[in-house]
Coordinates of C-alpha atoms in Angstrom, one line a residue:
X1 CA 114.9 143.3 62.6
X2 CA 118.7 143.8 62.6
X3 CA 120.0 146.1 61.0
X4 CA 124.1 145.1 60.5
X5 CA 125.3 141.4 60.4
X6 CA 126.9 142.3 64.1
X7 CA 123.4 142.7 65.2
X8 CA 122.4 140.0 63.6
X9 CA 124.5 137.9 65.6
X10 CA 124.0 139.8 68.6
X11 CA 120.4 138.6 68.5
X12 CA 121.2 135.0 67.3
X13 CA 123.6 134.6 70.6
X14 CA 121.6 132.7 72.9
X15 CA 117.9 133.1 70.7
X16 CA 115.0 134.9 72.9
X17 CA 117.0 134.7 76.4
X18 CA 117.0 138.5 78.2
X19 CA 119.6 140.5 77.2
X20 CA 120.9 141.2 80.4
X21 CA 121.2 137.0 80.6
X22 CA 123.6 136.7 77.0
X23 CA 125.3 139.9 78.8
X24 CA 125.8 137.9 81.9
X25 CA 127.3 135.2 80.1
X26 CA 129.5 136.7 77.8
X27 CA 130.8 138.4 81.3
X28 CA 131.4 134.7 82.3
X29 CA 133.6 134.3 79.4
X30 CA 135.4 136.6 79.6
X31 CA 136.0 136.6 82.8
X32 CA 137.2 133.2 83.8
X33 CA 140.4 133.3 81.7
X34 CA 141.4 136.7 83.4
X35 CA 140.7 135.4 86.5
X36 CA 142.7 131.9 85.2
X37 CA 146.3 133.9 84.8
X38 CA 145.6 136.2 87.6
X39 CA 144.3 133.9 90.7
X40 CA 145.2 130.4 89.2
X41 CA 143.2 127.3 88.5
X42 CA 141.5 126.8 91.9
X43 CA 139.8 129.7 92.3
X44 CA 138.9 129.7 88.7
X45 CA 137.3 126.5 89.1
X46 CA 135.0 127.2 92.1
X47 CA 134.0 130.0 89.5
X48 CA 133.0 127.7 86.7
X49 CA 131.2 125.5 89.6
X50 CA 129.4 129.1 90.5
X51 CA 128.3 129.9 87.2
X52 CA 127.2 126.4 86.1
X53 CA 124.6 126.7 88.4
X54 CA 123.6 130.3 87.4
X55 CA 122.9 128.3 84.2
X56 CA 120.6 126.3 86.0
X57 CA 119.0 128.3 88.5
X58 CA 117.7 130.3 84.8
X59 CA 117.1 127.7 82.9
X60 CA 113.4 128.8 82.4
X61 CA 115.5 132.1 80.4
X62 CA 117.3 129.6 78.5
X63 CA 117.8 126.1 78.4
X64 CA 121.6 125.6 80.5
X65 CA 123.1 123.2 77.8
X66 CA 124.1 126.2 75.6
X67 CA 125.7 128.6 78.2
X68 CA 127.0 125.8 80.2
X69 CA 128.2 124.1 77.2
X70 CA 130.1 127.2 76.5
X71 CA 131.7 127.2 80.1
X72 CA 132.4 123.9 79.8
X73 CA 134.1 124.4 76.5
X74 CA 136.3 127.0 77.9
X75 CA 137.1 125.1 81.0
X76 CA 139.3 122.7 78.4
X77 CA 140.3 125.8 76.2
X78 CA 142.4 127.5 79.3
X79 CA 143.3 124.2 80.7
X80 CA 141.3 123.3 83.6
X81 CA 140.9 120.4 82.6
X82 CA 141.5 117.6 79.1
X83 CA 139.3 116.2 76.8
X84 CA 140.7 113.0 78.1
X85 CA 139.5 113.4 81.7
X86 CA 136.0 114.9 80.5
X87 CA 135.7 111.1 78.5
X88 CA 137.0 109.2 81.6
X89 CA 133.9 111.1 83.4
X90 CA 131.6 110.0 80.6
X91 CA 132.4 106.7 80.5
X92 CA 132.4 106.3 84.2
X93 CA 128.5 107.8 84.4
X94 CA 127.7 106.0 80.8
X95 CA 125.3 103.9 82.6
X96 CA 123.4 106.9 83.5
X97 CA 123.7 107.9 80.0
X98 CA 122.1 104.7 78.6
X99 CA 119.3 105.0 81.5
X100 CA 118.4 108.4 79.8
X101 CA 118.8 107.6 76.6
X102 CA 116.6 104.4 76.7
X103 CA 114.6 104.5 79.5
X104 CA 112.9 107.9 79.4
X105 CA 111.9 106.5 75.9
X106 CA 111.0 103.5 76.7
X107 CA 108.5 105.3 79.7
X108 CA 107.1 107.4 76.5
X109 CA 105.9 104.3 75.0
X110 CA 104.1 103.6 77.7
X111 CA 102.6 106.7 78.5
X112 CA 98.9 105.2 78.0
X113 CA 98.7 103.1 80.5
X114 CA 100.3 105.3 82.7
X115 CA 97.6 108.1 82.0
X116 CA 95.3 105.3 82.4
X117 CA 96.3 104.0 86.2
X118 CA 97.0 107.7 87.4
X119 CA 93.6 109.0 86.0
X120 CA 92.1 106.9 88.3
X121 CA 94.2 107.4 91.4
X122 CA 94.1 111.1 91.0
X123 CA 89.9 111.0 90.1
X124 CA 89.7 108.2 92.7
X125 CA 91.7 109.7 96.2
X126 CA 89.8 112.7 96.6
X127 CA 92.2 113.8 99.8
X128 CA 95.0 115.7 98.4
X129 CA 96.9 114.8 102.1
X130 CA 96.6 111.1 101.3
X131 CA 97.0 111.3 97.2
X132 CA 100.6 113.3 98.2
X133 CA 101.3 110.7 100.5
X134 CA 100.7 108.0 98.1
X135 CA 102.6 109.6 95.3
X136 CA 105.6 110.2 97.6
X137 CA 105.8 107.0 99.1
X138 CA 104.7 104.8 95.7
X139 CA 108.2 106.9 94.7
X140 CA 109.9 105.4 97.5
X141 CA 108.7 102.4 97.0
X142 CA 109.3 101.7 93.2
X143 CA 113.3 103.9 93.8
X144 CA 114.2 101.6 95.9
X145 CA 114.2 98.8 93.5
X146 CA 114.1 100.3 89.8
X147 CA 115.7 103.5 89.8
X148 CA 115.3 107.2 90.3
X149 CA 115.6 108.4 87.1
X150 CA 113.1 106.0 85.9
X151 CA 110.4 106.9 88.5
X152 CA 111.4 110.2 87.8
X153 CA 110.3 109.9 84.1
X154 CA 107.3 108.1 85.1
X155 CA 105.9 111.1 87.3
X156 CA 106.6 113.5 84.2
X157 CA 105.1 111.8 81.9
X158 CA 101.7 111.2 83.9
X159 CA 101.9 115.4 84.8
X160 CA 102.5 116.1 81.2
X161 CA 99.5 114.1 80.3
X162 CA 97.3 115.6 82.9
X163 CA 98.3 118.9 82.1
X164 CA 98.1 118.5 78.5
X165 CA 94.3 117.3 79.0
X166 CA 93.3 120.2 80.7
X167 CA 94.9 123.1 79.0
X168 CA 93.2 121.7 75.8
X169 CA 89.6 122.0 77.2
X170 CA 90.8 125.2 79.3
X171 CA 91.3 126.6 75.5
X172 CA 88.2 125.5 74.0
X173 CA 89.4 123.1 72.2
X174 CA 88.5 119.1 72.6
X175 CA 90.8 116.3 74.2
X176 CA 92.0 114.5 71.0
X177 CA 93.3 117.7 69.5
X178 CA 97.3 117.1 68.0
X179 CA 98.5 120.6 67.1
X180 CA 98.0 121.8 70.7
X181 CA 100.2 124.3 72.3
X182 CA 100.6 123.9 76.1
X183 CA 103.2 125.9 76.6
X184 CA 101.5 128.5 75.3
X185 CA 98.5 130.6 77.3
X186 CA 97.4 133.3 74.7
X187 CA 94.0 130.8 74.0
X188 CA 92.9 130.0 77.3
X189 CA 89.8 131.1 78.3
X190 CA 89.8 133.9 81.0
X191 CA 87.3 131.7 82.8
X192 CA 89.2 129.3 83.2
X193 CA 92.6 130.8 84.2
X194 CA 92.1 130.9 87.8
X195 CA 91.6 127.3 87.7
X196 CA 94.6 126.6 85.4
X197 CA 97.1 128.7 87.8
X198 CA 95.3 126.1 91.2
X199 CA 96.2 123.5 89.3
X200 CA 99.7 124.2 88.3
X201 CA 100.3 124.7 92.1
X202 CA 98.3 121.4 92.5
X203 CA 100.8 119.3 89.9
X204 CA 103.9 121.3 91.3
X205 CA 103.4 119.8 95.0
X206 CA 102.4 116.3 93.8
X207 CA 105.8 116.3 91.6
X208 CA 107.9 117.7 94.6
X209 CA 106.2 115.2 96.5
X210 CA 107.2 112.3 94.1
X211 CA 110.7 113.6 93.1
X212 CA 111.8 113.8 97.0
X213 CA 110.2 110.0 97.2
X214 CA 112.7 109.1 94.9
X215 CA 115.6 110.1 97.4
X216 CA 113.6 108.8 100.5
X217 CA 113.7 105.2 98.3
X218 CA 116.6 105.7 96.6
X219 CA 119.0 105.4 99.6
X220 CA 118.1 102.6 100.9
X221 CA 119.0 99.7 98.4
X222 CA 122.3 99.2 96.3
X223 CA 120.1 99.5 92.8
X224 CA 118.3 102.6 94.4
X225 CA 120.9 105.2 93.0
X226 CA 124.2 104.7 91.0
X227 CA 126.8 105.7 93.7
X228 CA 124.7 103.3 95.9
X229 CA 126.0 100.3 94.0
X230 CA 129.5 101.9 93.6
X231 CA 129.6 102.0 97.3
X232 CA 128.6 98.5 98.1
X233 CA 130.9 97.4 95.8
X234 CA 134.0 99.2 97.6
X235 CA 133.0 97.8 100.8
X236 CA 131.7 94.0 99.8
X237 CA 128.5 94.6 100.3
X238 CA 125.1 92.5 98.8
X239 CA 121.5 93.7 98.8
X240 CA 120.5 92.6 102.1
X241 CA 123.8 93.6 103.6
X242 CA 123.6 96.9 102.2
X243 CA 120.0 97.2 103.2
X244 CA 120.5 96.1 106.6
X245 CA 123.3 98.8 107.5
X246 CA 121.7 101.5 105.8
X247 CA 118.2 100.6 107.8
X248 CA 119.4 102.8 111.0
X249 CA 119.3 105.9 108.9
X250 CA 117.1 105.0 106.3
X251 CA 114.3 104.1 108.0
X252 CA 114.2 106.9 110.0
X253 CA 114.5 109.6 107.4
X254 CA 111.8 107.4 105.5
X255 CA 109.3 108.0 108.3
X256 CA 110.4 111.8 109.1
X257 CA 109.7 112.3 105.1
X258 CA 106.2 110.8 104.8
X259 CA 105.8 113.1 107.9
X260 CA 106.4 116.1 106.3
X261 CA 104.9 115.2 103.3
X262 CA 101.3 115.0 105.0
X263 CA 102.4 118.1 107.6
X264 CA 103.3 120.4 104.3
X265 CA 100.0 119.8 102.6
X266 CA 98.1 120.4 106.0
X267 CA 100.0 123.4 106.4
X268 CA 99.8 124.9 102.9
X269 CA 103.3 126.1 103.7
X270 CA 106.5 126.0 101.2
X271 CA 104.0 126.5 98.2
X272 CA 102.3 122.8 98.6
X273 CA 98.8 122.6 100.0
X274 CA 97.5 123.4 96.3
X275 CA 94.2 121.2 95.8
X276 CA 92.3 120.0 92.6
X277 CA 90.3 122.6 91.0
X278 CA 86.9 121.3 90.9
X279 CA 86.1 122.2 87.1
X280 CA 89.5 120.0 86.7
X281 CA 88.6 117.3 88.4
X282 CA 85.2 117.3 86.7
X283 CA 87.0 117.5 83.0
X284 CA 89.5 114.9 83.8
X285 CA 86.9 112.2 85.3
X286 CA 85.0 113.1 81.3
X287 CA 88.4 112.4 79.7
X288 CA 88.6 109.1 81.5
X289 CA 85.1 108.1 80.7
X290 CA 85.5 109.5 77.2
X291 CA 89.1 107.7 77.0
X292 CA 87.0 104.2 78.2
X293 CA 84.1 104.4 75.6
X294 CA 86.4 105.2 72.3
X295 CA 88.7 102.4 73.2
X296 CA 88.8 99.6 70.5
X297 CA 90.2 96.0 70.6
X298 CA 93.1 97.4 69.6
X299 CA 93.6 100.1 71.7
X300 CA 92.8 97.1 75.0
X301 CA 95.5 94.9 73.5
X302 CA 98.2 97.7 73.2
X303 CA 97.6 98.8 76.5
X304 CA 97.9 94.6 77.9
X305 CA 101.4 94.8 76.0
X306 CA 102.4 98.1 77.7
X307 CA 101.3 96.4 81.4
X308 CA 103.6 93.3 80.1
X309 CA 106.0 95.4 79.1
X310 CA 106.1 97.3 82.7
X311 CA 106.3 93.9 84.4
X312 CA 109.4 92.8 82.2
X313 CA 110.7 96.4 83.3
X314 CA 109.8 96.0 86.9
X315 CA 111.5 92.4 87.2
X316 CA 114.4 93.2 85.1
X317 CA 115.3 96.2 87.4
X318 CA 114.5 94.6 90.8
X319 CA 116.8 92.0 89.7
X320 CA 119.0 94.2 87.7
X321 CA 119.2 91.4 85.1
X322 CA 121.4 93.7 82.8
X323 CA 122.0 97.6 83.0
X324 CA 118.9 99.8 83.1
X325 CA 119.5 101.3 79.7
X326 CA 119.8 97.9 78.1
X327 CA 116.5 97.0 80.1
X328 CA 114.9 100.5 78.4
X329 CA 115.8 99.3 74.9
X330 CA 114.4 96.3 75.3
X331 CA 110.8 97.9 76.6
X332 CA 111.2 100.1 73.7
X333 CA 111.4 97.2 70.9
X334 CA 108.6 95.2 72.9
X335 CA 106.3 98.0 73.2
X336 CA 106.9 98.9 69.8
X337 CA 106.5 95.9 68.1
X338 CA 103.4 94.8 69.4
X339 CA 101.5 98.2 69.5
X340 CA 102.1 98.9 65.9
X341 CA 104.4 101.3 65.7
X342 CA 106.4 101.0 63.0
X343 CA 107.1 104.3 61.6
X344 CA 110.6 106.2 62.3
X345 CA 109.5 109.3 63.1
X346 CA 107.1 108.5 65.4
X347 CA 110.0 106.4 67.4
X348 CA 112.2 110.0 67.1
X349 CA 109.9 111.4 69.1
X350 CA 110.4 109.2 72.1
X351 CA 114.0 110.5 72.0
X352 CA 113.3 114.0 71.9
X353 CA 112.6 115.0 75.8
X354 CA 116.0 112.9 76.9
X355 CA 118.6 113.6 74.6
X356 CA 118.8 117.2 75.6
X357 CA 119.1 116.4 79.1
X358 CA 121.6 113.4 78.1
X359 CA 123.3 116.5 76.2
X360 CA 123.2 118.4 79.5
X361 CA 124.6 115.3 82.1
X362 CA 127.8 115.3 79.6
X363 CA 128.5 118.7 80.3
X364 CA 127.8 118.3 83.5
X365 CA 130.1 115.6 83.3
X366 CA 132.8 118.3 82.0
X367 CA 132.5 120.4 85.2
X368 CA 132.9 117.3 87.2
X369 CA 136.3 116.8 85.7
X370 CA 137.3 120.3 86.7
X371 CA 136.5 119.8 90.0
X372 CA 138.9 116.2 89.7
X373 CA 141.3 117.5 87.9
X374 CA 141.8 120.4 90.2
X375 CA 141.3 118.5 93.2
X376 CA 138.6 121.3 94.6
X377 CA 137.2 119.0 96.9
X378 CA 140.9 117.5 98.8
X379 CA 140.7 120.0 101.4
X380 CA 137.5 118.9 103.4
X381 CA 138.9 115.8 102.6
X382 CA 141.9 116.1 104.3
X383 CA 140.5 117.8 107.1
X384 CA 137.3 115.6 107.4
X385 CA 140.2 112.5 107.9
X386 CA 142.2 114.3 110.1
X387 CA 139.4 114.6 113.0
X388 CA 138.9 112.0 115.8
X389 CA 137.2 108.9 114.8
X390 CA 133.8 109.1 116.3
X391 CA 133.2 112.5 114.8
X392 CA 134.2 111.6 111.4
X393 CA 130.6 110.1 110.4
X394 CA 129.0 113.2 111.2
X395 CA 131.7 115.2 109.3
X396 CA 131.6 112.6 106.1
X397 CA 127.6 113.2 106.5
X398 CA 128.0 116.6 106.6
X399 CA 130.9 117.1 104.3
X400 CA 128.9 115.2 101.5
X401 CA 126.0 116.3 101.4
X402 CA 127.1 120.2 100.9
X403 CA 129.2 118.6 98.1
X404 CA 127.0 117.2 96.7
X405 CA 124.5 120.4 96.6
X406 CA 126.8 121.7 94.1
X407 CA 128.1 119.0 92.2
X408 CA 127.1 115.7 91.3
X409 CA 126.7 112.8 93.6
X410 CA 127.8 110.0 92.3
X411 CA 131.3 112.2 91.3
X412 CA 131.2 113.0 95.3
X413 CA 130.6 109.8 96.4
X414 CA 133.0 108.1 94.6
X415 CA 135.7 110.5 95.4
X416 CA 135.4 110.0 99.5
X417 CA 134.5 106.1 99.0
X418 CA 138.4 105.9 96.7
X419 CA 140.0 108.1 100.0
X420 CA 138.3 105.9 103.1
X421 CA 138.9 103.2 100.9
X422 CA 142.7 104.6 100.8
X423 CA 143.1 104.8 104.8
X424 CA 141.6 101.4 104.9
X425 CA 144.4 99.8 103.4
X426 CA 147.2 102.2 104.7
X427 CA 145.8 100.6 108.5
X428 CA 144.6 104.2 109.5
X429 CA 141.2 102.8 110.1
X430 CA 139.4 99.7 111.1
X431 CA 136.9 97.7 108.8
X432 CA 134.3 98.2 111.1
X433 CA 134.9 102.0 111.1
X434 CA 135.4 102.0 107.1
X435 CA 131.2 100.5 106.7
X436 CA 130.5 103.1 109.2
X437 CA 131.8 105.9 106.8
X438 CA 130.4 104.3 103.7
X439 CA 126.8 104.5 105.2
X440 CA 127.7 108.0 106.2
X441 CA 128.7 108.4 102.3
X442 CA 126.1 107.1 101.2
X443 CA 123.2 108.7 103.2
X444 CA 125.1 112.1 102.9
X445 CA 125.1 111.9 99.3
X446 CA 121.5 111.0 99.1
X447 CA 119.1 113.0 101.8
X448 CA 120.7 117.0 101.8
X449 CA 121.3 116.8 98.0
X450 CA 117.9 117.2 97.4
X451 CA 118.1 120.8 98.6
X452 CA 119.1 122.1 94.7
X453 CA 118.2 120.3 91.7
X454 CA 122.3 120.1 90.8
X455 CA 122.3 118.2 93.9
X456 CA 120.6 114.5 92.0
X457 CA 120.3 113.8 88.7
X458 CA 116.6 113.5 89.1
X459 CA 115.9 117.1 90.2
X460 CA 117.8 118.0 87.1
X461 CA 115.7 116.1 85.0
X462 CA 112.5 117.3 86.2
X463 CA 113.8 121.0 86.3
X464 CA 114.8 120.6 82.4
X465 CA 112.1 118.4 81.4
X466 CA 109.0 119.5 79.5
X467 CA 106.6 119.4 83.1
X468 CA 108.6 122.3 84.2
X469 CA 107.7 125.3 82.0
X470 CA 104.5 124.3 81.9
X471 CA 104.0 124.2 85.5
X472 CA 106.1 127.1 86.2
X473 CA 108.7 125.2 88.3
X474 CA 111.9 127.3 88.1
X475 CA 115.4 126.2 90.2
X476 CA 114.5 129.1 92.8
X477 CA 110.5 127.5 93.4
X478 CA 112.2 124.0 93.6
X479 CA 114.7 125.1 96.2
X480 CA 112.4 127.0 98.3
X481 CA 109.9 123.8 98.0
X482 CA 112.3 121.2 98.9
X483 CA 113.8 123.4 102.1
X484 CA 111.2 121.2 104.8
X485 CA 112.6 118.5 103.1
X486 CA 116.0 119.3 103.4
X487 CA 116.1 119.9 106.8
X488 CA 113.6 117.1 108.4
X489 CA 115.8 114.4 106.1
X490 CA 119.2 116.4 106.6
X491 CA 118.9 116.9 110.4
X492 CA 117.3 113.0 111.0
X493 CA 119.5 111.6 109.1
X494 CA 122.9 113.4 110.4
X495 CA 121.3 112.3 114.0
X496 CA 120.9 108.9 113.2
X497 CA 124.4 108.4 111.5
X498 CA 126.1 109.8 114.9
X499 CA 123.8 108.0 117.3
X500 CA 123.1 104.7 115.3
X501 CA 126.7 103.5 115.0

């Protein structure tokens, strides 16, 4: 207990993060406006840029909306950047807002017939070579019409289920149990440990395996990523036409990934190769018999509205009928009303794994503006423009994709789109050239940003999300795991953009 008010607030700064971490930070703080009136703004910002991602590579010691909120709030103090240009940011990415807010909610009403249809995949494909391959590629699949995000949330939400299942029985207790704590191991069994620890490695591979899908999908249709249909609509492009002149590359990359996807699992290199415990396997083919016998009339109809309900969802994002958060809502008050649940704290619950993270993406948002404001990124720019015409793909490629390791995509994309779009009109380039550069954008953007979870807004989800603690998947293990990845898609893709064209 503290003994003085100062330690008091000593201990309240940051709750039960390390004490070398709230040191760390409060070095940050104090640091970056020395380092403002001494070295200037630029070098100040690369800084902020630095230790924003500290804040994420730890955010297993503490959750990065609270020191990065705190950097960000600095950032406007010393005048790196205005409240103003940290709202233009927000209301430029306020679509992805609305996708988070809604549509990771509208996923948790749904969550039963999700645990439902995976159950039996996961019981049913007893290869774990083929089940990764079907996870990564269903990923690909469903991103390159919905949204990454979305299939992001769906992946979570099946591994929270699955891991919730098992952690129950793995601490004697049964599978309806309410007050259940997964995150905590104290009342597991020693038993069953072992097995617990297989298959945390086991979920971690599978979500790798489904998160990377996402990208693999995710660049190869205009509705597959946000900066995708910011790009097409610089250019002029529709869904075929952006399809068709992003097939060279995305193809490709598509085949390279699924590749290493099923060469990873047989190698048991990277940290995947983990396979299904059989005691697990064994518990959760009970809870799905269990699950079938104890369901009622009621319980059959809900789950025909939530299979509806993901039909409306699938249609209305295919055909991108209205924006994805609007779609979310409206699964949200389907679900809702026609499963019975009526009560407002059980809707609040919904809410409670994407606000957070919505939270998070704002300040995120906030860094992004420094980076604008400061004009970080107009040097590889300038120099990337300034280099003979057939190697300016590769560059762009290139350029991009490191770019967008540290900062966010769509910000980077839309930044080099604006320029190329700039020496369009000024007659520096030909049209022909300019779609070549916006497919080098756009696949640069996409494939090496998965190598950090700052790199796509997906990675950053599933690092903050409620999956990750419990599975033990820190920034470091996710960077190390999606390495293969990064170079197969990196290297066939920065090939194909300087061959193809």
């Amino acid at each position: 207990m503290p003994n003085s008010v100062f330690a008091g607030f000593t201990q309240n700064f940051l709750g039960k993060a390390p004490v070398w971490y709230k040191q760390v930070i409060l070095l940050f703080l104090i640091a970056n406006p020395v380092v403002m009136y001494t070295l200037g703004p630029g070098v100040t910002g690369w800084l902020l840029i630095a230790e924003f991602i500290f804040t994420l590579a730890m955010a297993l010691k503490c959750y990065p909306l609270l020191p990065g909120g705190l950097l960000a709030v600095e950032s406007l103090l010393i005048g790196l950047t205005t409240a103003d240009a940290v709202y233009h940011e927000v209301l430029t990415n306020f679509p992805v807002i609305l996708l988070l807010m809604f549509m990771v909610a509208g996923i948790y009403f749904m969550k039963e017939l999700l645990l439902v249809t995976f159950t039996q995949i996961l019981v049913g494909v007893r290869s774990k070579s083929a089940l990764s391959m079907l996870f990564c590629s269903a990923a690909a699949l469903l991103s390159a019409f919905l949204d990454a995000l979305t299939v992001t949330a769906v992946i979570i939400s099946v591994a929270v289920g699955f891991f919730s299942v098992y952690h129950k029985v793995a601490s004697g207790k049964g599978y309806q149990q309410k007050d259940h704590n997964a995150n905590s191991d104290e009342e597991v069994i020693e038993l069953h440990r072992g097995d617990l620890e297989n298959f945390r490695a086991f979920l971690r591979s599978l979500l790798m395996h489904g998160a990377i899908g996402t990208a693999l999908g995710g660049v190869a249709t205009m509705v597959g990523e946000p900066q995708n249909l910011l790009i097409a609509k610089v250019v002029g492009w529709d869904f075929i036409g952006f399809f068709l002149h992003m097939a060279p590359v995305s193809v490709p990359v598509l085949v390279a990934g699924l590749a290493t996807c099923w060469a990873l699992e047989k190698l048991r290199w990277f940290g995947y190769g983990g396979r299904l415990p059989k005691p697990v396997r064994q518990v959760l083919e009970e809870f799905a018999e269990n699950e079938r016998s104890r369901r009622t009339k009621a319980d059959q109809a809900a789950l025909w509205v939530q299979a509806i309900a993901a039909g409306i969802l699938v249609c209305g994002l295919a055909f991108h009928i209205a924006e994805v958060g609007l779609i979310g809502l409206l699964v949200i008050i389907l679900v809702t009303s026609f499963t019975g649940v009526t009560d407002e704290h059980q809707i609040g619950k919904a809410f409670q794994e994407s606000l957070p993270f919505t939270s998070l993406l704002v300040v995120f948002f906030a860094v992004v503006a420094v980076i604008h404001e400061q004009h970080l990124f107009k040097p590889v720019i300038d120099y990337v423009l300034s280099l003979p015409e057939h190697q300016q793909p590769g560059m762009f490629f290139i350029a991009n994709g490191l770019l967008s390791m540290i900062s966010d995509n769509v910000f980077v994309a839309t930044v080099y789109i604006s320029e190329v779009k700039q020496a369009l009109e000024a007659g520096s380039i030909s049209y022909e050239h300019f779609q070549t550069l916006a497919v080098a954008i756009n696949t640069g953007t996409n494939l090496p940003s998965v190598a950090t979870p700052n790199g796509q807004a997906a990675f950053l989800f599933l690092l903050t999300s409620a999956i990750a603690p419990l599975v033990r998947l820190s920034y470091g293990r996710m960077v190390i795991m999606a390495l293969p990845y990064t170079v197969v898609m990196g290297g066939v893709g920065l090939y194909m953009v300087t061959h193809a064209f």
